[in-house]
Amino acid sequence: MSLRLFTYMKLSIVYYILAFGIIFTTGCKKRYSDDPRDLSMFERLAHERTDDDVMEDFIDSLLLRMTLTEKVGQMMQINESFFSVEEASMDATGTQSQSIDTAKLEEVIHTYQIGSILQGGTRTADEWVKISRLFQEINMKNSTNGIPVIFGIDHIHGANYLAEGTVFPHQLNIGATFNPAFAYEMGKYTALEAAPLGHHWNFAPVLGIATKKNWPRLYETFGEDTHLSTIMGVEYVTGLQETHIGDYKMAACAKHFIGYSIPNSGWDRTEADVNAQKLYEFLTPPFQASIKSGAMTVMANSGAINGIPVHSSFHYLTTVLRDELGFEGVLITDYQDVYKLNTLHFVTENEKESTYKAIMAGIDMVMAPWSLEFSDYLIALVKEDRIAEERIDLSVKRILRLKYKLGIFKNPYPSENYHETINTEEAQKAARDAAAESIVLMKNENRLLPLGKPNRITVIGTNADSKMGLCGGWTYSWQGDNESLYPDSMLTVYEALKSEFENTRVTLSDKAHLRYYAGISDAVIIVTGEKPYAEGLGNIDNMSLPSDEIALIETAIATKKPVILVLLEGRPRIIGDLFDRCHAVIFAGLPGIYGGEALAGILSGRINPSARMSITYPYQGGHMISYNHGKRVFIGLNAQNPELLKYTIGGFGSGVSYTQFEYSDLTLSDTVISENDQLELSVKVKNTGNREGKEAVLWYITDEVGTYSRPVKQLKHFEKQFLLPGEIKEYNFTIDPEIHLSYPDDQGRKMIEDGYFKIMVGSLESRIKLQSN
């Protein structure tokens, strides 16, 4: 008798004895008390069982029945397009075909028992439900033990692969709102719209820190600051995962662990050099906080750290992620990244050895979208005794646990009432409000803006009449570059300006007629930046704006008319002294489908801008250091050349409003504290302007001396409030030395060092001393 069969029989006998005991005692003994001490042994066992106990028993029982092939199959995620009819698998736009080779699908599921399907491309809700149901029905028919597949998808900024879905600003813009409610709402409405369609697993949020300004995925982050990314990441994960529509829910995926966002070259999926202290202080906190808040899955970094591909690193994927950060969920690879250990990183001789390295490093599920060979390799490695079956069981239990918690075993099929939660008025309002609060007015010379009621406006630039320029990659297709997929109701900047300025002549000009139209206009609005891109297709070797766009700006400036520069882009493109020569500059980033309306509202004055930069916008290509390190470096090295000190046109946290705010009465409960004390801070902010506005108050701390070189300043707390003209509000911040005055060493151990700390809020400063008891 095999050990597996013996264990299964023994467990079954225990269950029967337990069930008989419960039935007997509850049927023959009258209950007089709910006190557990008055219960029989069997009743106490039943009484004390939790939902987690039931789940674990279910998973253990299921695992005992599974063959090695079934277990390995659960660890595979295959791209839906793998099953498409060849001639109609995917058109040039990235729109997914409806033509599925059902015979192939049945054969693959029957043979390999695959556990997950990767979905993508744009469909209507009806089409998504149809395709999800088709896959799941075929799976349930062919899965030996009736294990549902889990569908994964990249709804990066709202339900961006749903034709009727609500598309929010990208994360970079959400960070610029300094309003965590928008991160929560983006997660919430993504789940409301996508979960009932059968989308179980969303590959968001991105928790990297955007310090490499040329990195093509910068717009997918919440910005360059660790604290900002931590707060926003937690809110997104909470909004997505706590939103249940009946039995339907979604799992978040914190990605890409770790160091993915800071490649040395700035190119996607390439190597980063990161010292251990920096990793623990700046890179791990957003992941740690999201894991603590319940993030169910994590995706690994496609690149390498200090020469070691993360997908093959036991240190990062097990020691740091699981042992130190406490992650217990499912760890998935990124696209083809096991295969790339051999073909890109060259750390293995073949894909079988790549499989060995990845599994032994700690990977649970492999995104092997176009190949089934992973199954053959892993089964062979187990049979060769190179990988223990217990190691496979560990990953399979995590995957089954994820499916159980999402309710997929209970109800594997999409909802019948999915239309009820799609593109509701509440979702539209949330996305509109997020867009309005995410656009940064960087410069407003002589209060040119708002424009009021001009007679004529000229609009020009690569993104002036572009829908996709407002949204960027991951919008209705992977690259986001097919204008025909965007909603008819969506307005470009030009269209929104015509709607906003009803009594103004708004002209869309081309280069040839720019001087003429500028000459008869009150202002020229140049809407430039970048065309959409995603991942490696966005790699660039020049940070400057394209030369033809620079020429447009120069021509407009030469007309001597007021020039308003609007930057629609996923990362900062260098404009140098053009910033100084334009009268107003707006960093719009990628504000989503309502971005055109928001920009028009800001230009007219209907919307008072309240966003702040979530990144440092460099002045020159060689000066691209984040806010908390840059000033010290440049002052220290270039004190004899003040011109070089101008390394930014928009520092982190900067932004202009149409009203004015005055900070006063910075109050501290004490100036000397110990590590066991708390320090209460408050500041008063008055709206001294003539219109209402929102002010985000950012609290910074500088550790003046440390064992490790300390940042110039670090954001430790932020809060945004609405103030009427003349209104005064108090903003508060409680300093806990364990949290706000400590930092990790190169082993991740917390250090709290005596000394002086500077507190900064607005233009106000104070100084405190931390000393041991």
Tab-separated table of C-alpha atoms in Angstrom, residues 212-220 260 263-271 344 478-479 530-544 571 573:
chain	number	residue	atom	x	y	z
A	212	LYS	CA	14.995	55.786	-13.057
A	213	LYS	CA	13.291	58.496	-15.075
A	214	ASN	CA	13.809	56.835	-18.479
A	215	TRP	CA	12.346	53.491	-17.399
A	216	PRO	CA	9.382	52.687	-19.690
A	217	ARG	CA	7.186	51.457	-16.839
A	218	LEU	CA	7.625	54.534	-14.667
A	219	TYR	CA	4.005	55.583	-15.231
A	220	GLU	CA	2.837	52.297	-13.705
A	260	TYR	CA	12.641	45.983	-11.021
A	263	PRO	CA	17.598	49.158	-13.751
A	264	ASN	CA	21.043	50.631	-14.316
A	265	SER	CA	20.338	51.338	-17.970
A	266	GLY	CA	16.744	52.459	-17.507
A	267	TRP	CA	15.731	49.757	-19.974
A	268	ASP	CA	13.076	47.243	-19.059
A	269	ARG	CA	13.987	43.820	-17.641
A	270	THR	CA	17.655	44.647	-17.182
A	271	GLU	CA	20.056	44.548	-14.263
A	344	LEU	CA	18.349	36.397	-21.631
A	478	TRP	CA	-1.158	45.988	-24.435
A	479	GLN	CA	0.492	48.994	-26.092
A	530	GLU	CA	4.807	60.754	-25.760
A	531	LYS	CA	2.842	58.291	-27.807
A	532	PRO	CA	1.668	55.154	-25.968
A	533	TYR	CA	3.993	52.280	-25.128
A	534	ALA	CA	4.268	49.442	-22.634
A	535	GLU	CA	7.178	47.530	-21.205
A	536	GLY	CA	10.274	47.020	-23.374
A	537	LEU	CA	8.764	48.625	-26.480
A	538	GLY	CA	9.049	51.894	-24.580
A	539	ASN	CA	12.832	51.686	-24.147
A	540	ILE	CA	14.542	54.905	-25.290
A	541	ASP	CA	18.105	56.166	-25.568
A	542	ASN	CA	17.234	59.868	-25.582
A	543	MET	CA	15.158	61.562	-22.890
A	544	SER	CA	14.498	64.714	-24.916
A	571	ARG	CA	7.800	59.698	-17.849
A	573	ARG	CA	10.922	64.056	-21.278
